[in-house]
């Protein structure tokens, strides 16, 4: 199997700054929609799972040592800001990852190459591929080089993009109890979509959608946060 636009793929490797095992690279770029249409090929989801964990430990370690005086809650918010779907999608766009992703026809025709969820998942899969190819030290260097601006922005702004944590805190301040999330999945495995609803004091206050439960819940939390903080 080849990667669409081999020149784009070569440029991607150049921007990563390290070579990646060719088989792992193709796997990292294989979205489930393409795998389904191609007769059930392996998808990038296992690599995404691995890359998500590698990204998490690298960012956590960096924040822990860079901010020795910050409490756990603030570190958690900064980490969430750095590894949010929006932040990772921006990194993916910066390295022009979208044109390299293997997508099914439906995703291609609906702008899948610029969807935040697809870009985020593919970037995490790339991190997983780099880790398997080179090990932790090289993976750390690549990740910090790419997400470094997000780390710096989070440190300077102090603004959390972890909407679930922000919502939890806002509810506690207002005596509303803990938010309760309900998530429903729809569609076939190769095009799964999740819808999350968050209940506050028994009432639905926000909804969100995404290709993963965590993304749907974050979107729902963001909407609910806006709703309750604007209440009189």
GROMACS .gro file of C-alpha atoms in nm:
model
  232
    1UNK     CA    1   0.000   0.000   0.000
    2UNK     CA    2   0.126   0.347  -0.082
    3UNK     CA    3   0.048   0.679   0.077
    4UNK     CA    4  -0.148   0.930  -0.133
    5UNK     CA    5   0.089   1.204  -0.241
    6UNK     CA    6   0.421   1.043  -0.162
    7UNK     CA    7   0.586   1.384  -0.175
    8UNK     CA    8   0.350   1.495   0.103
    9UNK     CA    9   0.446   1.188   0.305
   10UNK     CA   10   0.817   1.256   0.252
   11UNK     CA   11   0.762   1.616   0.360
   12UNK     CA   12   0.578   1.490   0.668
   13UNK     CA   13   0.878   1.279   0.767
   14UNK     CA   14   1.100   1.581   0.715
   15UNK     CA   15   0.881   1.789   0.946
   16UNK     CA   16   0.882   1.515   1.210
   17UNK     CA   17   1.259   1.525   1.195
   18UNK     CA   18   1.304   1.149   1.228
   19UNK     CA   19   1.240   0.852   0.998
   20UNK     CA   20   0.953   0.621   1.084
   21UNK     CA   21   0.923   0.252   1.005
   22UNK     CA   22   0.732   0.251   0.670
   23UNK     CA   23   0.479  -0.013   0.778
   24UNK     CA   24   0.409   0.172   1.102
   25UNK     CA   25   0.375   0.500   0.914
   26UNK     CA   26   0.114   0.356   0.681
   27UNK     CA   27  -0.071   0.204   0.975
   28UNK     CA   28  -0.065   0.537   1.161
   29UNK     CA   29  -0.224   0.706   0.859
   30UNK     CA   30  -0.494   0.443   0.802
   31UNK     CA   31  -0.829   0.577   0.918
   32UNK     CA   32  -1.101   0.323   0.990
   33UNK     CA   33  -1.313   0.448   0.698
   34UNK     CA   34  -1.035   0.355   0.453
   35UNK     CA   35  -0.969   0.024   0.628
   36UNK     CA   36  -1.336  -0.071   0.602
   37UNK     CA   37  -1.362   0.012   0.232
   38UNK     CA   38  -1.038  -0.179   0.164
   39UNK     CA   39  -1.185  -0.498   0.307
   40UNK     CA   40  -1.098  -0.484   0.673
   41UNK     CA   41  -0.738  -0.365   0.694
   42UNK     CA   42  -0.589  -0.280   1.034
   43UNK     CA   43  -0.663   0.076   1.143
   44UNK     CA   44  -0.457   0.337   1.325
   45UNK     CA   45  -0.663   0.303   1.643
   46UNK     CA   46  -0.422   0.081   1.837
   47UNK     CA   47  -0.134   0.312   1.751
   48UNK     CA   48  -0.349   0.607   1.854
   49UNK     CA   49  -0.411   0.438   2.191
   50UNK     CA   50  -0.037   0.392   2.239
   51UNK     CA   51   0.052   0.741   2.118
   52UNK     CA   52  -0.205   0.899   2.346
   53UNK     CA   53  -0.034   0.737   2.645
   54UNK     CA   54   0.315   0.834   2.528
   55UNK     CA   55   0.199   1.192   2.470
   56UNK     CA   56   0.041   1.201   2.814
   57UNK     CA   57   0.352   1.090   3.004
   58UNK     CA   58   0.581   1.321   2.804
   59UNK     CA   59   0.363   1.626   2.865
   60UNK     CA   60   0.302   1.534   3.230
   61UNK     CA   61   0.674   1.487   3.295
   62UNK     CA   62   0.757   1.818   3.128
   63UNK     CA   63   0.495   2.012   3.326
   64UNK     CA   64   0.590   1.843   3.653
   65UNK     CA   65   0.952   1.949   3.626
   66UNK     CA   66   0.890   2.288   3.465
   67UNK     CA   67   0.639   2.405   3.729
   68UNK     CA   68   0.751   2.268   4.067
   69UNK     CA   69   0.529   2.509   4.263
   70UNK     CA   70   0.198   2.439   4.089
   71UNK     CA   71  -0.061   2.212   4.255
   72UNK     CA   72  -0.189   1.897   4.089
   73UNK     CA   73  -0.513   2.060   3.975
   74UNK     CA   74  -0.339   2.335   3.782
   75UNK     CA   75  -0.096   2.089   3.623
   76UNK     CA   76  -0.390   1.874   3.515
   77UNK     CA   77  -0.557   2.174   3.350
   78UNK     CA   78  -0.241   2.270   3.166
   79UNK     CA   79  -0.191   1.915   3.045
   80UNK     CA   80  -0.550   1.899   2.923
   81UNK     CA   81  -0.501   2.224   2.733
   82UNK     CA   82  -0.192   2.087   2.561
   83UNK     CA   83  -0.341   1.754   2.459
   84UNK     CA   84  -0.692   1.873   2.373
   85UNK     CA   85  -0.839   1.778   2.038
   86UNK     CA   86  -0.823   2.140   1.924
   87UNK     CA   87  -0.457   2.182   2.019
   88UNK     CA   88  -0.348   1.856   1.858
   89UNK     CA   89  -0.546   1.928   1.542
   90UNK     CA   90  -0.359   2.258   1.513
   91UNK     CA   91  -0.028   2.073   1.541
   92UNK     CA   92  -0.147   1.827   1.275
   93UNK     CA   93  -0.234   2.114   1.042
   94UNK     CA   94   0.101   2.279   1.105
   95UNK     CA   95   0.286   1.967   0.985
   96UNK     CA   96   0.034   1.919   0.700
   97UNK     CA   97  -0.074   1.577   0.821
   98UNK     CA   98  -0.420   1.590   0.662
   99UNK     CA   99  -0.319   1.524   0.298
  100UNK     CA  100  -0.132   1.210   0.406
  101UNK     CA  101  -0.421   1.039   0.589
  102UNK     CA  102  -0.580   0.739   0.418
  103UNK     CA  103  -0.955   0.802   0.421
  104UNK     CA  104  -1.260   0.631   0.277
  105UNK     CA  105  -1.456   0.802   0.003
  106UNK     CA  106  -1.723   0.934   0.237
  107UNK     CA  107  -1.474   1.101   0.469
  108UNK     CA  108  -1.278   1.244   0.176
  109UNK     CA  109  -1.586   1.405   0.024
  110UNK     CA  110  -1.700   1.556   0.356
  111UNK     CA  111  -1.372   1.725   0.439
  112UNK     CA  112  -1.229   1.452   0.658
  113UNK     CA  113  -0.872   1.565   0.603
  114UNK     CA  114  -0.943   1.878   0.807
  115UNK     CA  115  -1.169   1.730   1.078
  116UNK     CA  116  -1.025   1.792   1.421
  117UNK     CA  117  -1.106   1.444   1.548
  118UNK     CA  118  -0.939   1.270   1.252
  119UNK     CA  119  -0.632   1.495   1.264
  120UNK     CA  120  -0.596   1.450   1.640
  121UNK     CA  121  -0.626   1.072   1.622
  122UNK     CA  122  -0.377   1.047   1.334
  123UNK     CA  123  -0.124   1.265   1.514
  124UNK     CA  124  -0.144   1.048   1.825
  125UNK     CA  125  -0.096   0.742   1.604
  126UNK     CA  126   0.213   0.906   1.452
  127UNK     CA  127   0.349   0.957   1.803
  128UNK     CA  128   0.288   0.588   1.868
  129UNK     CA  129   0.474   0.496   1.550
  130UNK     CA  130   0.769   0.717   1.641
  131UNK     CA  131   0.782   0.555   1.985
  132UNK     CA  132   0.781   0.203   1.842
  133UNK     CA  133   1.045   0.295   1.585
  134UNK     CA  134   1.288   0.482   1.810
  135UNK     CA  135   1.190   0.446   2.174
  136UNK     CA  136   1.095   0.696   2.441
  137UNK     CA  137   1.383   0.943   2.419
  138UNK     CA  138   1.330   1.020   2.051
  139UNK     CA  139   0.953   1.019   2.091
  140UNK     CA  140   0.990   1.273   2.373
  141UNK     CA  141   1.203   1.500   2.156
  142UNK     CA  142   0.955   1.488   1.868
  143UNK     CA  143   0.651   1.545   2.090
  144UNK     CA  144   0.804   1.835   2.280
  145UNK     CA  145   0.917   2.002   1.961
  146UNK     CA  146   0.568   1.980   1.814
  147UNK     CA  147   0.353   2.054   2.119
  148UNK     CA  148   0.600   2.295   2.281
  149UNK     CA  149   0.407   2.605   2.170
  150UNK     CA  150   0.091   2.463   2.328
  151UNK     CA  151   0.279   2.400   2.653
  152UNK     CA  152   0.408   2.756   2.655
  153UNK     CA  153   0.066   2.899   2.574
  154UNK     CA  154  -0.095   2.704   2.857
  155UNK     CA  155   0.169   2.821   3.101
  156UNK     CA  156   0.135   3.185   2.996
  157UNK     CA  157  -0.242   3.203   2.977
  158UNK     CA  158  -0.333   2.982   3.270
  159UNK     CA  159  -0.652   2.903   3.081
  160UNK     CA  160  -0.778   2.546   3.100
  161UNK     CA  161  -0.922   2.372   2.798
  162UNK     CA  162  -1.014   2.078   3.018
  163UNK     CA  163  -1.381   2.164   3.016
  164UNK     CA  164  -1.482   1.865   3.229
  165UNK     CA  165  -1.259   1.983   3.513
  166UNK     CA  166  -1.371   2.344   3.470
  167UNK     CA  167  -1.736   2.236   3.473
  168UNK     CA  168  -1.684   2.023   3.783
  169UNK     CA  169  -1.533   2.320   3.965
  170UNK     CA  170  -1.805   2.560   3.848
  171UNK     CA  171  -2.076   2.321   3.965
  172UNK     CA  172  -1.909   2.282   4.304
  173UNK     CA  173  -1.886   2.659   4.348
  174UNK     CA  174  -2.260   2.691   4.280
  175UNK     CA  175  -2.368   2.394   4.491
  176UNK     CA  176  -2.504   2.208   4.188
  177UNK     CA  177  -2.347   1.872   4.259
  178UNK     CA  178  -2.134   1.672   4.018
  179UNK     CA  179  -2.208   1.667   3.645
  180UNK     CA  180  -2.338   1.336   3.512
  181UNK     CA  181  -2.251   1.229   3.156
  182UNK     CA  182  -2.457   1.007   2.931
  183UNK     CA  183  -2.290   0.889   2.609
  184UNK     CA  184  -2.452   0.710   2.316
  185UNK     CA  185  -2.259   0.558   2.025
  186UNK     CA  186  -2.401   0.534   1.675
  187UNK     CA  187  -2.293   0.402   1.337
  188UNK     CA  188  -2.078   0.113   1.216
  189UNK     CA  189  -1.735   0.048   1.362
  190UNK     CA  190  -1.556   0.219   1.073
  191UNK     CA  191  -1.756   0.541   1.117
  192UNK     CA  192  -1.849   0.542   1.486
  193UNK     CA  193  -1.985   0.864   1.633
  194UNK     CA  194  -2.062   0.946   1.995
  195UNK     CA  195  -2.309   1.194   2.140
  196UNK     CA  196  -2.269   1.302   2.501
  197UNK     CA  197  -2.522   1.480   2.720
  198UNK     CA  198  -2.425   1.628   3.055
  199UNK     CA  199  -2.684   1.657   3.330
  200UNK     CA  200  -2.647   1.914   3.606
  201UNK     CA  201  -2.885   1.889   3.900
  202UNK     CA  202  -3.081   1.644   3.689
  203UNK     CA  203  -3.123   1.876   3.391
  204UNK     CA  204  -2.947   1.848   3.052
  205UNK     CA  205  -2.724   2.153   3.010
  206UNK     CA  206  -2.490   2.057   2.729
  207UNK     CA  207  -2.441   1.816   2.439
  208UNK     CA  208  -2.141   1.727   2.228
  209UNK     CA  209  -2.038   1.490   1.952
  210UNK     CA  210  -1.710   1.329   1.850
  211UNK     CA  211  -1.538   1.021   1.715
  212UNK     CA  212  -1.439   0.928   2.072
  213UNK     CA  213  -1.631   0.942   2.398
  214UNK     CA  214  -1.374   1.172   2.559
  215UNK     CA  215  -1.411   1.429   2.280
  216UNK     CA  216  -1.791   1.420   2.295
  217UNK     CA  217  -1.783   1.467   2.672
  218UNK     CA  218  -1.542   1.761   2.647
  219UNK     CA  219  -1.767   1.934   2.394
  220UNK     CA  220  -2.073   1.874   2.614
  221UNK     CA  221  -1.887   2.007   2.917
  222UNK     CA  222  -1.782   2.321   2.728
  223UNK     CA  223  -2.143   2.395   2.634
  224UNK     CA  224  -2.265   2.330   2.988
  225UNK     CA  225  -1.989   2.547   3.137
  226UNK     CA  226  -2.094   2.836   2.916
  227UNK     CA  227  -2.457   2.783   3.015
  228UNK     CA  228  -2.414   2.774   3.392
  229UNK     CA  229  -2.157   3.053   3.411
  230UNK     CA  230  -2.390   3.282   3.216
  231UNK     CA  231  -2.687   3.208   3.443
  232UNK     CA  232  -2.792   3.498   3.655
   0.00000   0.00000   0.00000
